[in-house]
PDB file of C-alpha atoms and ligand atoms in Angstrom:
ATOM      1  CA  MET A   1       1.725  -0.563  -3.399  1.00  0.00           C
ATOM      2  CA  ASN A   2       4.782  -1.695  -1.500  1.00  0.00           C
ATOM      3  CA  ASN A   3       3.692  -4.194   1.120  1.00  0.00           C
ATOM      4  CA  SER A   4       7.198  -4.894   2.353  1.00  0.00           C
ATOM      5  CA  ALA A   5       7.929  -4.441   6.038  1.00  0.00           C
ATOM      6  CA  VAL A   6      11.067  -4.638   8.124  1.00  0.00           C
ATOM      7  CA  VAL A   7      10.827  -6.772  11.243  1.00  0.00           C
ATOM      8  CA  LEU A   8      13.467  -6.808  13.954  1.00  0.00           C
ATOM      9  CA  LEU A   9      14.160 -10.442  14.671  1.00  0.00           C
ATOM     10  CA  SER A  10      16.169 -11.266  17.780  1.00  0.00           C
ATOM     11  CA  GLY A  11      15.526 -14.993  17.835  1.00  0.00           C
ATOM     12  CA  GLY A  12      13.367 -14.695  20.945  1.00  0.00           C
ATOM     13  CA  LEU A  13       9.747 -15.569  21.465  1.00  0.00           C
ATOM     14  CA  ASP A  14       8.413 -12.015  21.152  1.00  0.00           C
ATOM     15  CA  SER A  15      10.037 -11.168  17.837  1.00  0.00           C
ATOM     16  CA  ALA A  16       9.052 -14.542  16.312  1.00  0.00           C
ATOM     17  CA  THR A  17       5.430 -13.834  17.262  1.00  0.00           C
ATOM     18  CA  THR A  18       5.674 -10.285  15.901  1.00  0.00           C
ATOM     19  CA  ALA A  19       6.978 -11.601  12.580  1.00  0.00           C
ATOM     20  CA  ALA A  20       4.148 -14.153  12.404  1.00  0.00           C
ATOM     21  CA  ILE A  21       1.582 -11.393  13.063  1.00  0.00           C
ATOM     22  CA  ALA A  22       3.097  -9.186  10.332  1.00  0.00           C
ATOM     23  CA  LEU A  23       3.010 -12.088   7.855  1.00  0.00           C
ATOM     24  CA  HIS A  24      -0.583 -12.806   8.835  1.00  0.00           C
ATOM     25  CA  GLU A  25      -1.412  -9.146   8.093  1.00  0.00           C
ATOM     26  CA  GLY A  26      -0.108  -9.677   4.548  1.00  0.00           C
ATOM     27  CA  PHE A  27       3.319  -8.051   4.702  1.00  0.00           C
ATOM     28  CA  VAL A  28       6.336  -9.343   2.810  1.00  0.00           C
ATOM     29  CA  LEU A  29       9.018  -9.469   5.462  1.00  0.00           C
ATOM     30  CA  HIS A  30      12.577  -8.268   5.507  1.00  0.00           C
ATOM     31  CA  ALA A  31      14.003  -9.548   8.767  1.00  0.00           C
ATOM     32  CA  LEU A  32      16.785  -7.672  10.488  1.00  0.00           C
ATOM     33  CA  SER A  33      18.913  -9.187  13.249  1.00  0.00           C
ATOM     34  CA  VAL A  34      21.608  -7.317  15.090  1.00  0.00           C
ATOM     35  CA  ASP A  35      24.796  -8.916  16.346  1.00  0.00           C
ATOM     36  CA  TYR A  36      25.404  -6.342  19.082  1.00  0.00           C
ATOM     37  CA  GLY A  37      28.198  -8.212  20.817  1.00  0.00           C
ATOM     38  CA  GLN A  38      25.851 -10.172  23.069  1.00  0.00           C
ATOM     39  CA  ARG A  39      27.405 -12.859  25.263  1.00  0.00           C
ATOM     40  CA  HIS A  40      26.319 -15.776  23.079  1.00  0.00           C
ATOM     41  CA  ARG A  41      25.240 -16.455  19.497  1.00  0.00           C
ATOM     42  CA  PHE A  42      22.336 -18.781  20.246  1.00  0.00           C
ATOM     43  CA  GLU A  43      19.676 -16.118  19.751  1.00  0.00           C
ATOM     44  CA  LEU A  44      21.132 -15.120  16.376  1.00  0.00           C
ATOM     45  CA  ILE A  45      21.150 -18.765  15.307  1.00  0.00           C
ATOM     46  CA  ALA A  46      17.530 -18.927  16.470  1.00  0.00           C
ATOM     47  CA  ALA A  47      16.725 -15.791  14.439  1.00  0.00           C
ATOM     48  CA  GLY A  48      18.038 -17.537  11.323  1.00  0.00           C
ATOM     49  CA  ARG A  49      15.849 -20.582  12.031  1.00  0.00           C
ATOM     50  CA  VAL A  50      12.763 -18.428  12.614  1.00  0.00           C
ATOM     51  CA  ALA A  51      13.358 -16.376   9.456  1.00  0.00           C
ATOM     52  CA  GLU A  52      13.736 -19.481   7.346  1.00  0.00           C
ATOM     53  CA  THR A  53      10.750 -21.304   8.798  1.00  0.00           C
ATOM     54  CA  LEU A  54       8.373 -18.355   8.594  1.00  0.00           C
ATOM     55  CA  GLY A  55       9.465 -17.653   5.028  1.00  0.00           C
ATOM     56  CA  VAL A  56      10.803 -14.113   4.913  1.00  0.00           C
ATOM     57  CA  GLU A  57      11.872 -12.417   1.703  1.00  0.00           C
ATOM     58  CA  ARG A  58      15.315 -11.638   3.049  1.00  0.00           C
ATOM     59  CA  HIS A  59      17.140 -11.922   6.355  1.00  0.00           C
ATOM     60  CA  VAL A  60      19.943  -9.475   7.068  1.00  0.00           C
ATOM     61  CA  GLU A  61      22.282  -9.765  10.032  1.00  0.00           C
ATOM     62  CA  ILE A  62      24.227  -6.644  10.834  1.00  0.00           C
ATOM     63  CA  SER A  63      26.974  -6.088  13.424  1.00  0.00           C
ATOM     64  CA  VAL A  64      27.126  -3.161  15.820  1.00  0.00           C
ATOM     65  CA  ASP A  65      29.468  -4.175  18.578  1.00  0.00           C
ATOM     66  CA  LEU A  66      28.028  -2.648  21.755  1.00  0.00           C
ATOM     67  CA  SER A  67      30.418  -4.742  23.850  1.00  0.00           C
ATOM     68  CA  ARG A  68      32.939  -2.006  23.025  1.00  0.00           C
ATOM     69  CA  PHE A  69      30.896   0.120  25.442  1.00  0.00           C
ATOM     70  CA  GLY A  70      30.000  -2.732  27.834  1.00  0.00           C
ATOM     71  CA  GLY A  71      27.901  -1.593  30.762  1.00  0.00           C
ATOM     72  CA  SER A  72      25.272  -4.325  30.536  1.00  0.00           C
ATOM     73  CA  ALA A  73      25.235  -7.925  31.763  1.00  0.00           C
ATOM     74  CA  LEU A  74      24.440  -8.843  28.134  1.00  0.00           C
ATOM     75  CA  THR A  75      27.491  -7.135  26.642  1.00  0.00           C
ATOM     76  CA  ALA A  76      30.105  -7.259  29.411  1.00  0.00           C
ATOM     77  CA  PRO A  77      31.430  -9.856  31.867  1.00  0.00           C
ATOM     78  CA  ILE A  78      28.836  -8.996  34.514  1.00  0.00           C
ATOM     79  CA  ASP A  79      26.783 -11.743  36.178  1.00  0.00           C
ATOM     80  CA  VAL A  80      23.242 -12.159  34.872  1.00  0.00           C
ATOM     81  CA  PRO A  81      20.776 -11.891  37.793  1.00  0.00           C
ATOM     82  CA  LYS A  82      19.147 -15.215  38.679  1.00  0.00           C
ATOM     83  CA  ASP A  83      16.093 -16.396  40.621  1.00  0.00           C
ATOM     84  CA  ARG A  84      14.567 -12.947  40.969  1.00  0.00           C
ATOM     85  CA  ALA A  85      11.006 -12.641  42.191  1.00  0.00           C
ATOM     86  CA  GLU A  86       8.392 -11.307  39.802  1.00  0.00           C
ATOM     87  CA  GLU A  87       8.055  -8.009  41.696  1.00  0.00           C
ATOM     88  CA  GLU A  88      11.811  -7.603  41.580  1.00  0.00           C
ATOM     89  CA  ILE A  89      11.889  -8.153  37.801  1.00  0.00           C
ATOM     90  CA  ALA A  90       9.133  -5.590  37.281  1.00  0.00           C
ATOM     91  CA  GLY A  91      10.510  -3.219  39.900  1.00  0.00           C
ATOM     92  CA  GLN A  92      13.475  -1.469  38.342  1.00  0.00           C
ATOM     93  CA  ILE A  93      15.630  -1.343  35.234  1.00  0.00           C
ATOM     94  CA  PRO A  94      17.954  -4.364  35.540  1.00  0.00           C
ATOM     95  CA  ILE A  95      21.659  -4.764  34.738  1.00  0.00           C
ATOM     96  CA  THR A  96      20.617  -6.683  31.589  1.00  0.00           C
ATOM     97  CA  TYR A  97      19.347  -3.401  30.142  1.00  0.00           C
ATOM     98  CA  VAL A  98      21.552  -2.517  27.152  1.00  0.00           C
ATOM     99  CA  PRO A  99      21.915   1.276  26.907  1.00  0.00           C
ATOM    100  CA  ALA A 100      19.703   2.695  24.139  1.00  0.00           C
ATOM    101  CA  ARG A 101      19.458  -0.692  22.408  1.00  0.00           C
ATOM    102  CA  ASN A 102      15.983  -0.257  20.923  1.00  0.00           C
ATOM    103  CA  THR A 103      16.911   3.171  19.564  1.00  0.00           C
ATOM    104  CA  ILE A 104      19.927   1.647  17.821  1.00  0.00           C
ATOM    105  CA  PHE A 105      17.867  -1.266  16.486  1.00  0.00           C
ATOM    106  CA  LEU A 106      15.005   0.937  15.281  1.00  0.00           C
ATOM    107  CA  SER A 107      17.450   3.343  13.626  1.00  0.00           C
ATOM    108  CA  LEU A 108      18.932   0.436  11.664  1.00  0.00           C
ATOM    109  CA  ALA A 109      15.417  -0.746  10.839  1.00  0.00           C
ATOM    110  CA  ILE A 110      14.277   2.598   9.376  1.00  0.00           C
ATOM    111  CA  SER A 111      17.511   2.814   7.393  1.00  0.00           C
ATOM    112  CA  TYR A 112      16.772  -0.602   5.905  1.00  0.00           C
ATOM    113  CA  ALA A 113      13.091   0.290   5.400  1.00  0.00           C
ATOM    114  CA  GLU A 114      13.837   3.560   3.620  1.00  0.00           C
ATOM    115  CA  THR A 115      16.325   1.754   1.368  1.00  0.00           C
ATOM    116  CA  ILE A 116      13.745  -0.778   0.183  1.00  0.00           C
ATOM    117  CA  GLY A 117      10.845   1.691   0.096  1.00  0.00           C
ATOM    118  CA  ALA A 118       8.979   0.125   3.002  1.00  0.00           C
ATOM    119  CA  LYS A 119       7.058   2.318   5.447  1.00  0.00           C
ATOM    120  CA  ASP A 120       6.246  -0.369   7.993  1.00  0.00           C
ATOM    121  CA  VAL A 121       8.599  -1.476  10.753  1.00  0.00           C
ATOM    122  CA  PHE A 122       7.696  -4.144  13.297  1.00  0.00           C
ATOM    123  CA  ILE A 123       9.312  -4.563  16.700  1.00  0.00           C
ATOM    124  CA  GLY A 124       8.257  -7.050  19.369  1.00  0.00           C
ATOM    125  CA  ILE A 125       8.504  -4.844  22.392  1.00  0.00           C
ATOM    126  CA  ASN A 126       6.190  -5.322  25.266  1.00  0.00           C
ATOM    127  CA  ALA A 127       5.217  -2.804  27.899  1.00  0.00           C
ATOM    128  CA  VAL A 128       3.590  -5.259  30.294  1.00  0.00           C
ATOM    129  CA  ASP A 129       6.253  -7.712  31.447  1.00  0.00           C
ATOM    130  CA  TYR A 130       9.122  -5.247  31.122  1.00  0.00           C
ATOM    131  CA  SER A 131       7.495  -2.222  32.680  1.00  0.00           C
ATOM    132  CA  GLY A 132      10.912  -0.901  33.726  1.00  0.00           C
ATOM    133  CA  TYR A 133      12.427  -0.471  30.264  1.00  0.00           C
ATOM    134  CA  PRO A 134      12.231   3.140  29.056  1.00  0.00           C
ATOM    135  CA  ASP A 135      12.546   2.123  25.397  1.00  0.00           C
ATOM    136  CA  CYS A 136       9.567  -0.223  25.538  1.00  0.00           C
ATOM    137  CA  ARG A 137       7.008   2.457  26.406  1.00  0.00           C
ATOM    138  CA  PRO A 138       4.317   3.518  23.909  1.00  0.00           C
ATOM    139  CA  GLU A 139       5.333   7.188  24.280  1.00  0.00           C
ATOM    140  CA  TYR A 140       8.873   6.255  23.291  1.00  0.00           C
ATOM    141  CA  ILE A 141       7.623   4.486  20.147  1.00  0.00           C
ATOM    142  CA  ALA A 142       5.390   7.446  19.234  1.00  0.00           C
ATOM    143  CA  ALA A 143       8.371   9.804  19.604  1.00  0.00           C
ATOM    144  CA  PHE A 144      10.607   7.521  17.532  1.00  0.00           C
ATOM    145  CA  GLU A 145       7.998   7.310  14.775  1.00  0.00           C
ATOM    146  CA  ARG A 146       7.785  11.088  14.650  1.00  0.00           C
ATOM    147  CA  MET A 147      11.576  11.316  14.564  1.00  0.00           C
ATOM    148  CA  ALA A 148      11.758   8.720  11.743  1.00  0.00           C
ATOM    149  CA  ASN A 149       9.557  10.895   9.567  1.00  0.00           C
ATOM    150  CA  LEU A 150      11.721  13.948  10.266  1.00  0.00           C
ATOM    151  CA  ALA A 151      14.991  12.094   9.813  1.00  0.00           C
ATOM    152  CA  THR A 152      14.592  10.505   6.398  1.00  0.00           C
ATOM    153  CA  LYS A 153      14.530  11.703   2.818  1.00  0.00           C
ATOM    154  CA  ALA A 154      11.477   9.566   2.135  1.00  0.00           C
ATOM    155  CA  GLY A 155       9.796  11.143   5.165  1.00  0.00           C
ATOM    156  CA  VAL A 156      10.408  14.797   4.309  1.00  0.00           C
ATOM    157  CA  GLU A 157       9.489  14.223   0.669  1.00  0.00           C
ATOM    158  CA  ASN A 158       6.250  12.624   1.872  1.00  0.00           C
ATOM    159  CA  ARG A 159       6.976   9.484  -0.081  1.00  0.00           C
ATOM    160  CA  LEU A 160       6.872   7.287   2.999  1.00  0.00           C
ATOM    161  CA  LYS A 161       5.092   7.826   6.279  1.00  0.00           C
ATOM    162  CA  PHE A 162       6.847   5.457   8.618  1.00  0.00           C
ATOM    163  CA  ILE A 163       4.767   3.429  11.017  1.00  0.00           C
ATOM    164  CA  ILE A 164       6.401   1.594  13.909  1.00  0.00           C
ATOM    165  CA  HIS A 165       4.198  -1.395  14.714  1.00  0.00           C
ATOM    166  CA  THR A 166       4.328  -2.887  18.211  1.00  0.00           C
ATOM    167  CA  PRO A 167       1.619  -5.550  18.093  1.00  0.00           C
ATOM    168  CA  LEU A 168       2.663  -7.079  21.429  1.00  0.00           C
ATOM    169  CA  SER A 169       2.777  -3.809  23.309  1.00  0.00           C
ATOM    170  CA  SER A 170      -0.138  -4.425  25.660  1.00  0.00           C
ATOM    171  CA  MET A 171      -0.059  -8.221  25.740  1.00  0.00           C
ATOM    172  CA  THR A 172       1.120 -10.438  28.581  1.00  0.00           C
ATOM    173  CA  LYS A 173       3.647 -13.181  27.847  1.00  0.00           C
ATOM    174  CA  ALA A 174       0.848 -15.764  28.023  1.00  0.00           C
ATOM    175  CA  GLN A 175      -1.273 -13.826  25.506  1.00  0.00           C
ATOM    176  CA  ILE A 176       1.737 -13.528  23.179  1.00  0.00           C
ATOM    177  CA  ILE A 177       2.321 -17.291  23.329  1.00  0.00           C
ATOM    178  CA  GLU A 178      -1.376 -18.008  22.731  1.00  0.00           C
ATOM    179  CA  ARG A 179      -1.474 -15.678  19.727  1.00  0.00           C
ATOM    180  CA  GLY A 180       1.712 -17.130  18.223  1.00  0.00           C
ATOM    181  CA  THR A 181       0.544 -20.694  18.775  1.00  0.00           C
ATOM    182  CA  LYS A 182      -2.673 -19.897  16.886  1.00  0.00           C
ATOM    183  CA  LEU A 183      -0.540 -18.526  14.045  1.00  0.00           C
ATOM    184  CA  GLY A 184       1.533 -21.708  13.985  1.00  0.00           C
ATOM    185  CA  VAL A 185       4.762 -20.376  15.509  1.00  0.00           C
ATOM    186  CA  ASP A 186       7.040 -23.198  16.642  1.00  0.00           C
ATOM    187  CA  TYR A 187       8.518 -21.797  19.848  1.00  0.00           C
ATOM    188  CA  GLY A 188      11.007 -24.653  19.885  1.00  0.00           C
ATOM    189  CA  MET A 189      12.960 -22.584  17.342  1.00  0.00           C
ATOM    190  CA  THR A 190      13.249 -19.555  19.606  1.00  0.00           C
ATOM    191  CA  HIS A 191      15.807 -18.757  22.279  1.00  0.00           C
ATOM    192  CA  SER A 192      15.162 -16.487  25.275  1.00  0.00           C
ATOM    193  CA  CYS A 193      17.807 -17.252  27.916  1.00  0.00           C
ATOM    194  CA  TYR A 194      20.363 -14.551  28.754  1.00  0.00           C
ATOM    195  CA  ASP A 195      22.854 -17.070  30.097  1.00  0.00           C
ATOM    196  CA  PRO A 196      22.723 -20.439  28.319  1.00  0.00           C
ATOM    197  CA  ASP A 197      25.329 -23.197  28.685  1.00  0.00           C
ATOM    198  CA  THR A 198      27.804 -23.869  25.880  1.00  0.00           C
ATOM    199  CA  ASP A 199      25.282 -26.155  24.136  1.00  0.00           C
ATOM    200  CA  GLY A 200      22.606 -23.461  24.133  1.00  0.00           C
ATOM    201  CA  ASN A 201      20.512 -24.961  26.920  1.00  0.00           C
ATOM    202  CA  SER A 202      18.594 -22.349  28.893  1.00  0.00           C
ATOM    203  CA  CYS A 203      19.593 -21.673  32.498  1.00  0.00           C
ATOM    204  CA  GLY A 204      15.978 -21.610  33.676  1.00  0.00           C
ATOM    205  CA  ARG A 205      16.784 -18.935  36.264  1.00  0.00           C
ATOM    206  CA  CYS A 206      17.424 -15.595  34.520  1.00  0.00           C
ATOM    207  CA  ASP A 207      14.646 -13.000  34.070  1.00  0.00           C
ATOM    208  CA  ALA A 208      14.105 -14.055  30.448  1.00  0.00           C
ATOM    209  CA  CYS A 209      13.771 -17.723  31.419  1.00  0.00           C
ATOM    210  CA  LEU A 210      11.454 -16.943  34.345  1.00  0.00           C
ATOM    211  CA  LEU A 211       9.151 -14.731  32.248  1.00  0.00           C
ATOM    212  CA  ARG A 212       9.062 -17.360  29.518  1.00  0.00           C
ATOM    213  CA  LYS A 213       8.281 -20.110  32.014  1.00  0.00           C
ATOM    214  CA  LYS A 214       5.483 -18.040  33.572  1.00  0.00           C
ATOM    215  CA  GLY A 215       4.061 -17.257  30.118  1.00  0.00           C
ATOM    216  CA  PHE A 216       3.854 -20.885  29.043  1.00  0.00           C
ATOM    217  CA  SER A 217       2.458 -21.922  32.388  1.00  0.00           C
ATOM    218  CA  GLU A 218      -0.285 -19.249  32.306  1.00  0.00           C
ATOM    219  CA  ALA A 219      -1.108 -20.170  28.713  1.00  0.00           C
ATOM    220  CA  GLY A 220      -1.405 -23.806  29.794  1.00  0.00           C
ATOM    221  CA  LEU A 221       1.125 -24.895  27.183  1.00  0.00           C
ATOM    222  CA  LYS A 222       4.385 -26.803  27.276  1.00  0.00           C
ATOM    223  CA  ASP A 223       7.508 -24.940  26.203  1.00  0.00           C
ATOM    224  CA  PRO A 224       9.069 -26.857  23.304  1.00  0.00           C
ATOM    225  CA  GLY A 225      12.334 -24.877  23.624  1.00  0.00           C
ATOM    226  CA  LYS A 226      15.509 -26.164  25.192  1.00  0.00           C
TER     227      LYS A 226
HETATM  228 ZN1   ZN B 301      18.104 -18.151  31.414  1.00  0.00          ZN
END
């Protein structure tokens, strides 16, 4: 039996926890990170650190330059929103949304998975804190999984029945941090900030920083990240 799985590793807290959960479940991990033309490389550097520390079988970084399209504060010279209230963050789809990003990432992940004969794909999306993102919803994942089995040779030949695992889907940030801490994840290796300084220090004010801060505070833990 092939117990390999592909895990999308962004370098953030959620994907590091997802990878740790998949390892804990006994999978041999093939980590996939996407250089999508984001405004800084710190999260990709973090992904490399996480992959190495957790002990994955292989870590692949692939480039798909979405900055050619722009349109998001993460891929174009648009200011990252700062100091937003919690209700504001949860309220509507923000300018940091990257058009169809999870669909692109998951498509790359099933391509990699089919190539290595793995049926399991892990992605650290979360429907609680980011209620506004259309591609974080459970119904989106269910539809993608169905599509994956229609779209691949391994799927139509019934050799692989793809499963898209979203272990964090219904967890709050605090619960994610608690789970990862129990599994020994060193969150000091991860990077969440959308708008770090040139040394990679977090701004402390973007949505990603604020959600991370709230998560650690609710979990009663100190954030070891910079
Ligand atoms: Zn930040």
